[in-house]
PDB file of C-alpha atoms in Angstrom:
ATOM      1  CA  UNK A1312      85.327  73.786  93.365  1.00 59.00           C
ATOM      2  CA  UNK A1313      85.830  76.505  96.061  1.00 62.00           C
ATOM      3  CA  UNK A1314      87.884  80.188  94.533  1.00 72.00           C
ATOM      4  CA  UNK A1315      91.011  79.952  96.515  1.00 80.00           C
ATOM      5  CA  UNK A1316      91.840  83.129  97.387  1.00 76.00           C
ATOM      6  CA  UNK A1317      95.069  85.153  98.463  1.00 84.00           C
ATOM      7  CA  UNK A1318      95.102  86.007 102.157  1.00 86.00           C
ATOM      8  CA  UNK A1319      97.435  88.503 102.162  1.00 88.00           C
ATOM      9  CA  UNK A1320      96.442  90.345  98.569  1.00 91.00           C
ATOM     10  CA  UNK A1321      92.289  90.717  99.994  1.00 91.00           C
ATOM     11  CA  UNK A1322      94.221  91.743 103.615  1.00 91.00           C
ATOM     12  CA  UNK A1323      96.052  94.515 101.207  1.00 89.00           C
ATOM     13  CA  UNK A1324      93.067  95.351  99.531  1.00 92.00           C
ATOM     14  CA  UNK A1325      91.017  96.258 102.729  1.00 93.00           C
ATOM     15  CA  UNK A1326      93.770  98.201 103.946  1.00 91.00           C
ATOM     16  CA  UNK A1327      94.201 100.399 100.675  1.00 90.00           C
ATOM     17  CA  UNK A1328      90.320 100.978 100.896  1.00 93.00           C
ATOM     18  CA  UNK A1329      90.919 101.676 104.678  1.00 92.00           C
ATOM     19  CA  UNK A1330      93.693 104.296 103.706  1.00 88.00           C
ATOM     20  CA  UNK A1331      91.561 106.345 100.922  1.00 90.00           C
ATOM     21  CA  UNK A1332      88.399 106.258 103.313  1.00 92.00           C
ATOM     22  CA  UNK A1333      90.794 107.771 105.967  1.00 88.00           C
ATOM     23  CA  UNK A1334      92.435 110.227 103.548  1.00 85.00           C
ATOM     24  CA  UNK A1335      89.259 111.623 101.702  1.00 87.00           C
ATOM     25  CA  UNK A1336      87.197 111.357 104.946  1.00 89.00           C
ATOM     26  CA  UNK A1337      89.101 111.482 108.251  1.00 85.00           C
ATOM     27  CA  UNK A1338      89.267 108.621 110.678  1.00 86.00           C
ATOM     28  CA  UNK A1339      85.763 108.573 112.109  1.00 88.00           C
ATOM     29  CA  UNK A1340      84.391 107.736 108.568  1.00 91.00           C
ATOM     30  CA  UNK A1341      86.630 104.241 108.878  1.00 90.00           C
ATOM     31  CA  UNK A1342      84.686 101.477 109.288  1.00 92.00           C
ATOM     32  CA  UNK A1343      83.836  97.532 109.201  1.00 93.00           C
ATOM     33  CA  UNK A1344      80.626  99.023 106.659  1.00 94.00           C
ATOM     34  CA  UNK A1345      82.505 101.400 105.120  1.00 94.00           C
ATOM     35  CA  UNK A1346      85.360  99.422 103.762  1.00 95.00           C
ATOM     36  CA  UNK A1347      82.870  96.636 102.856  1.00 94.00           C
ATOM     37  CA  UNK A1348      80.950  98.869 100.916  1.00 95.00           C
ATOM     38  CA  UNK A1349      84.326 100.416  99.216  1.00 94.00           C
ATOM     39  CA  UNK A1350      85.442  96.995  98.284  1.00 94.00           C
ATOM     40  CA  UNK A1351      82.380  95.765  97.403  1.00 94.00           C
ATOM     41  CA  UNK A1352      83.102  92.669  99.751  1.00 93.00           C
ATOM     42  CA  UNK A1353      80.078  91.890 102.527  1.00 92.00           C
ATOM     43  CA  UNK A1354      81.029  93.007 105.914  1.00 93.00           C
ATOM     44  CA  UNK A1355      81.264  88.993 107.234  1.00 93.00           C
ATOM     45  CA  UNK A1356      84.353  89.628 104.704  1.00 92.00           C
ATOM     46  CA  UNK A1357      85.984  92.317 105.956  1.00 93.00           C
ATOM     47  CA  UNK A1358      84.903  91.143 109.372  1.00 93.00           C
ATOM     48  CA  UNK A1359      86.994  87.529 108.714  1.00 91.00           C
ATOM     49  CA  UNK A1360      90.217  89.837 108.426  1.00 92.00           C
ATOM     50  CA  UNK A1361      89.668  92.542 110.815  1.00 91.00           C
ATOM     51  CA  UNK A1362      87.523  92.288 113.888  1.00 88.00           C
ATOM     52  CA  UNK A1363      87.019  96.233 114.900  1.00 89.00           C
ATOM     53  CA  UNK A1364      87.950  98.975 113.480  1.00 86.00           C
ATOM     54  CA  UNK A1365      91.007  99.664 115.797  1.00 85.00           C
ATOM     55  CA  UNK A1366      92.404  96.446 114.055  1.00 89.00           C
ATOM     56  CA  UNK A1367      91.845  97.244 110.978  1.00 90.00           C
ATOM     57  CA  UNK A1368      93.509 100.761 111.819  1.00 85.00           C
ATOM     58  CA  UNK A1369      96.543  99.216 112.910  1.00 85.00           C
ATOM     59  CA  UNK A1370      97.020  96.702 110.114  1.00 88.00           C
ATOM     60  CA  UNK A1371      96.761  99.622 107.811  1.00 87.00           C
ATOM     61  CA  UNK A1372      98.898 101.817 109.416  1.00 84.00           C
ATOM     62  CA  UNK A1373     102.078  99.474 109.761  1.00 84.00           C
ATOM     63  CA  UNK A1374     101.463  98.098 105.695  1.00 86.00           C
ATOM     64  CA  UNK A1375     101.604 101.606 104.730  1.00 85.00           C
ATOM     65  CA  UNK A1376     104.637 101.835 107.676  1.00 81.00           C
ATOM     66  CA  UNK A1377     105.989  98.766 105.008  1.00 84.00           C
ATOM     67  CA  UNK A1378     104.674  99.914 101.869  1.00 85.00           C
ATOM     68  CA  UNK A1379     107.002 103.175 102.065  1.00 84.00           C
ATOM     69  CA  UNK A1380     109.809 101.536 103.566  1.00 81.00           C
ATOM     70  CA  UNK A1381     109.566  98.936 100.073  1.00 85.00           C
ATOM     71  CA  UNK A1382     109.490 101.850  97.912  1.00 86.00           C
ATOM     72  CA  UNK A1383     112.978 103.059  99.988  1.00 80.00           C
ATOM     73  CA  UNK A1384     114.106  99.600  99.676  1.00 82.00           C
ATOM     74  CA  UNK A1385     113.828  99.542  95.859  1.00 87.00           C
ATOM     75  CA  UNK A1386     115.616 102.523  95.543  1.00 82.00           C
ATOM     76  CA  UNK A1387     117.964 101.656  97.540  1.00 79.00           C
ATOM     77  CA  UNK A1388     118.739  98.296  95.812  1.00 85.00           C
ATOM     78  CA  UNK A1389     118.792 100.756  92.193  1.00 85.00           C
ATOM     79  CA  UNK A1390     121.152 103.189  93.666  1.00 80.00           C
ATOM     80  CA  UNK A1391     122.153 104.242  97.367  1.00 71.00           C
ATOM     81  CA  UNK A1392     123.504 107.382  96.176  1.00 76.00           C
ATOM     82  CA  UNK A1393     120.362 108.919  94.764  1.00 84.00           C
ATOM     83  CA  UNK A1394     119.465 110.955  97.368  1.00 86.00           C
ATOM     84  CA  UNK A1395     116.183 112.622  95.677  1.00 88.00           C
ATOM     85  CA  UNK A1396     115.072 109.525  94.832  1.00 88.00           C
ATOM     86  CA  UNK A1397     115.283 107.916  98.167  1.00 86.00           C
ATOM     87  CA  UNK A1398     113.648 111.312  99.375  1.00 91.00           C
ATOM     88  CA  UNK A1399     110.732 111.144  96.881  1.00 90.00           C
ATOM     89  CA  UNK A1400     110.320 107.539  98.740  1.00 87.00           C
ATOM     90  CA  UNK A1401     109.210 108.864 101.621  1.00 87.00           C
ATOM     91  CA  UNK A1402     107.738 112.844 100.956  1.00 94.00           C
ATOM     92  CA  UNK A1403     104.267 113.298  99.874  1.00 94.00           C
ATOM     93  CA  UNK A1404     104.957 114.059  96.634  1.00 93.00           C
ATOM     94  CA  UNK A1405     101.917 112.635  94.660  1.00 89.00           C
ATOM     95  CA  UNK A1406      98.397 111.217  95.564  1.00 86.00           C
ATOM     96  CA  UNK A1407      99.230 108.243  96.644  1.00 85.00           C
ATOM     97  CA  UNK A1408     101.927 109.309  99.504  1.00 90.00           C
ATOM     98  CA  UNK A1409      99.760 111.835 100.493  1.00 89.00           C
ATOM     99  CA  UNK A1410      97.152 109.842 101.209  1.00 85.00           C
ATOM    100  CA  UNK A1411      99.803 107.661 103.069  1.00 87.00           C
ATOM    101  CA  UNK A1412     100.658 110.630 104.897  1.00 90.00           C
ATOM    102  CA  UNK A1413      97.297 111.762 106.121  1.00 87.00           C
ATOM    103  CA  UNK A1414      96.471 108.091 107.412  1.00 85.00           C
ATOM    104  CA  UNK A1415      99.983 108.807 109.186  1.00 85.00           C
ATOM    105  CA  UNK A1416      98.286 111.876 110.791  1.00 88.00           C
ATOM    106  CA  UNK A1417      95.206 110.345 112.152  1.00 85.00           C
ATOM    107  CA  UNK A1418      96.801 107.629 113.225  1.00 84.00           C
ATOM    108  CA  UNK A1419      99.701 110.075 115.213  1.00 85.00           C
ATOM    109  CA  UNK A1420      96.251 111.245 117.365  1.00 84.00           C
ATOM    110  CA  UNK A1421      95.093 107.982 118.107  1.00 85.00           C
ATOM    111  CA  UNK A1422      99.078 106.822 119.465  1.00 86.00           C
ATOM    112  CA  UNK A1423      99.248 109.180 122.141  1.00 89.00           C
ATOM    113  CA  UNK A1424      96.729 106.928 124.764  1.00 91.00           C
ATOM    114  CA  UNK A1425      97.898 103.693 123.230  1.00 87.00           C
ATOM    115  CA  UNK A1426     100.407 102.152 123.550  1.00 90.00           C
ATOM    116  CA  UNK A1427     100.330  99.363 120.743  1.00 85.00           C
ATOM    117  CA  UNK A1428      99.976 102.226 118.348  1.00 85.00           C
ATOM    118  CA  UNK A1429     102.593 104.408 119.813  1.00 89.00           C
ATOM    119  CA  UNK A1430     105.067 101.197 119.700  1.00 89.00           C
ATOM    120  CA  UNK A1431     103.963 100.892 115.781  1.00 84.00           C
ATOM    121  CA  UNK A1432     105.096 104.775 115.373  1.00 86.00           C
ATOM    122  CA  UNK A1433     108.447 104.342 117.039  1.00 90.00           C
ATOM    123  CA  UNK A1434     109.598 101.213 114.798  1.00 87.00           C
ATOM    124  CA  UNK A1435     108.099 103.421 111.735  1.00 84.00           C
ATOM    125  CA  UNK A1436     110.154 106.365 113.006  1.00 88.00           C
ATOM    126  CA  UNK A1437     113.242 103.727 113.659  1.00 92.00           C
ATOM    127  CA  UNK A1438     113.086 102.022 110.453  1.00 87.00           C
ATOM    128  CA  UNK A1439     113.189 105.246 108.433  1.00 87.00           C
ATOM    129  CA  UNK A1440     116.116 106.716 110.504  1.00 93.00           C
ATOM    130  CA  UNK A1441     117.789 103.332 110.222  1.00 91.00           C
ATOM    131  CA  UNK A1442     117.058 103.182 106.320  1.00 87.00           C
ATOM    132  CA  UNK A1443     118.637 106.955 105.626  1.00 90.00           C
ATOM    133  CA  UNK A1444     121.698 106.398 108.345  1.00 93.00           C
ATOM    134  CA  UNK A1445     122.555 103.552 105.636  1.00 89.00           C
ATOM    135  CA  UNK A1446     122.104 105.896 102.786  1.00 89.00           C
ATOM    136  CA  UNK A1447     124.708 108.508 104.472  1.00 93.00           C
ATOM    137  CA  UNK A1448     127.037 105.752 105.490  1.00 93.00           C
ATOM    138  CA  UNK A1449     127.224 104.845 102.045  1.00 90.00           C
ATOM    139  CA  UNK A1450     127.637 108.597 100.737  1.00 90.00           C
ATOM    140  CA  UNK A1451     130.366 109.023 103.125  1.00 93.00           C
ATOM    141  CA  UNK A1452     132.090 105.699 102.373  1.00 92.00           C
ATOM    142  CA  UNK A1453     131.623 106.728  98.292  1.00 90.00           C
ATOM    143  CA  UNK A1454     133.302 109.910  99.649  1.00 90.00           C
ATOM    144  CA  UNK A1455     129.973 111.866  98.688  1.00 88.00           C
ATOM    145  CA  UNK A1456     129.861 112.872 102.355  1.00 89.00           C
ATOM    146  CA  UNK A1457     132.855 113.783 104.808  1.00 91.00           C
ATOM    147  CA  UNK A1458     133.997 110.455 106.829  1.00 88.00           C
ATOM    148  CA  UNK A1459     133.694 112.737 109.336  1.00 92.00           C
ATOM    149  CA  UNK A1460     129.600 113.458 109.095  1.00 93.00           C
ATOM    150  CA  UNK A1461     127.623 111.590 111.984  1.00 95.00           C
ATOM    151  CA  UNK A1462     125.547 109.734 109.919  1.00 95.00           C
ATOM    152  CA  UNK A1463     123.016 108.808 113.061  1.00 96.00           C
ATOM    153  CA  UNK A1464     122.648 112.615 113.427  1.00 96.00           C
ATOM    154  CA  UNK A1465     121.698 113.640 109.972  1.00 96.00           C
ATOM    155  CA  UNK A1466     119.523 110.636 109.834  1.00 96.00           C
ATOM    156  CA  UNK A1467     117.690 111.557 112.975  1.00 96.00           C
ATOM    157  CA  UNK A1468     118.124 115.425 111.154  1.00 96.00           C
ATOM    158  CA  UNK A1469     116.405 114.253 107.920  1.00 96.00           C
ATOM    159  CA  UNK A1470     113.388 112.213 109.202  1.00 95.00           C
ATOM    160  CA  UNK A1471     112.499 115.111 111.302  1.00 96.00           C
ATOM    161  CA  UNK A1472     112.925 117.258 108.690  1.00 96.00           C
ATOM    162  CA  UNK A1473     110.224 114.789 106.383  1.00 95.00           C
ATOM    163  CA  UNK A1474     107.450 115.254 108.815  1.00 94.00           C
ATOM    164  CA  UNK A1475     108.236 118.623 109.429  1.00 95.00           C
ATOM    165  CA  UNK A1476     107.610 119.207 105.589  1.00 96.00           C
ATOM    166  CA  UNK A1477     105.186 116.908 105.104  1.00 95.00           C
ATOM    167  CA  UNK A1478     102.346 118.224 107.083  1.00 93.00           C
ATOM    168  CA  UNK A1479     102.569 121.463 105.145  1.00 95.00           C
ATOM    169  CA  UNK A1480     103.221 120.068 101.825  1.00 95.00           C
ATOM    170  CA  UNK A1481      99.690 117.381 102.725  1.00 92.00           C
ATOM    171  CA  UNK A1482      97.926 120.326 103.337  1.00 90.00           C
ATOM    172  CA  UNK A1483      99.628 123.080 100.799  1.00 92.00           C
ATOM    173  CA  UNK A1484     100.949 121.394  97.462  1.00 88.00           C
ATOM    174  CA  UNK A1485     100.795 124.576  95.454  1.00 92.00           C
ATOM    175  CA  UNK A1486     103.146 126.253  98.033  1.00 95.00           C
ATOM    176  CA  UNK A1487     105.320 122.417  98.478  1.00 95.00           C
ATOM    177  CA  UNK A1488     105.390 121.131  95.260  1.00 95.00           C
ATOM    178  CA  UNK A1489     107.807 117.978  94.881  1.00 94.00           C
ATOM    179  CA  UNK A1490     110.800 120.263  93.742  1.00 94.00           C
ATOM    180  CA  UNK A1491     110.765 122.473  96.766  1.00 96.00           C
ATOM    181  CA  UNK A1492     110.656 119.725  99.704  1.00 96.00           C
ATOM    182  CA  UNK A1493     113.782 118.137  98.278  1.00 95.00           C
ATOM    183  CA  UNK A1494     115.999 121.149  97.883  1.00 95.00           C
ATOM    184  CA  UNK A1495     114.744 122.605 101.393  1.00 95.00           C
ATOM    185  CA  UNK A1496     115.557 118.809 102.989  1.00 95.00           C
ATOM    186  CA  UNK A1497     118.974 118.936 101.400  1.00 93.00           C
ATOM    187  CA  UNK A1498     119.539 122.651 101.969  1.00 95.00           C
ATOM    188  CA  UNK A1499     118.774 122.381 105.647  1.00 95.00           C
ATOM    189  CA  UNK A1500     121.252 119.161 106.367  1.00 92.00           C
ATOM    190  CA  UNK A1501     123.605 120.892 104.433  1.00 89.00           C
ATOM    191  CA  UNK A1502     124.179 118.899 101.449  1.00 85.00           C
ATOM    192  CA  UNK A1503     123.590 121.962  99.167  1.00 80.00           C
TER     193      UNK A1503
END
C-alpha cells in the first residue's frame, strides 16, 4: 500500500531546510541539491514541489511572511494588550526569528528587479502594519492609548522601527539582546 503523505507538511519541511541553508550560508548556497541533501529527500523530491530555486525562494519567503504573522495571531487571540509579546512576535529575538530575519534580508536584494518578489514584500510589510494598527486600536479603545493616537501612524511608526532594529540586533545580539529592542521600540513611539 502506497505512504500517503502530507503535501503541505513535506512543502513546510523543504522550506524550513531552505530557510537554515539561507541563514547559515547566504542565498547562493540555496539549492534544488542542497535542500535535498538537508532533508535527506532525493532531488526528484524536492524537484516535485519546487521547480527552480527562485520558486522555492518564494514559497519560503511568504511561509515565513505567514509563519510570523501566526505567531502575532496567537498572541493576539491570548491577549491584544500585550504589547511585548506581540513585539517578541515579530523581533529577532532567538534563533529561530533570526534566521527568519536573515532569509528576510536576502530575499529584500533579490525584490528590487522583481516584481513578484517585491509584491510578496509589500503584503508582508501590509499585513504587519495592518496586524499592529489592530493592536493600537484596541489599546486606545481599552483606553491604554489616547482615542486621539493615529493608530495607522504608529503602526506604519512601529514596523519601521522592527526592521530598523532588526538588522542590527541579526547581526549584533550581544549589543540587542531581546530586552533592549522592546524598550527602544516602545521608547521611540512613545509608549514609555
Amino acid at each position: 500500500m502506497p505512504r500517503i503523505v502530507d503535501h503541505d507538511q513535506r512543502r513546510a519541511e523543504l522550506a524550513k531546510a531552505a530557510r537554515a541553508i539561507v541563514a547559515s550560508e547566504g542565498i547562493e548556497a540555496l539549492t534544488i541539491a542542497r535542500v535535498a541533501e538537508a532533508t535527506g529527500y532525493s532531488t526528484g523530491v524536492v524537484n516535485h514541489y519546487f521547480s527552480n530555486k527562485r520558486q522555492m525562494l518564494l514559497h519560503t519567503y511568504i511561509s515565513t511572511v505567514e509563519q510570523a504573522q501566526a505567531r502575532l495571531e496567537a498572541q493576539l487571540a491570548r491577549s491584544s494588550l500585550d504589547l511585548d509579546a506581540c513585539l517578541k512576535a515579530f523581533l529577532p529575538i532567538d534563533e529561530e526569528q533570526q534566521h527568519e530575519w536573515l532569509l528576510w534580508f536576502a530575499f529584500w536584494g533579490m525584490a528590487i528587479t522583481d516584481q513578484e518578489l517585491a509584491m510578496a514584500q509589500r503584503r508582508g510589510l501590509r499585513g504587519a502594519q495592518d496586524l499592529f494598527q489592530r493592536i493600537f486600536k484596541e489599546q486606545a479603545r481599552q483606553g491604554l492609548l489616547p482615542a486621539s493616537v493615529d493608530c495607522d501612524f504608529l503602526a506604519h511608526h512601529c514596523v519601521a522601527l522592527i526592521n530598523g532594529i532588526a538588522i542590527q540586533a541579526v547581526f549584533d545580539l550581544q549589543e540587542w539582546p531581546p530586552h533592549r529592542q522592546l524598550s527602544f521600540i516602545k521608547k521611540a513611539l512613545g509608549l514609555i
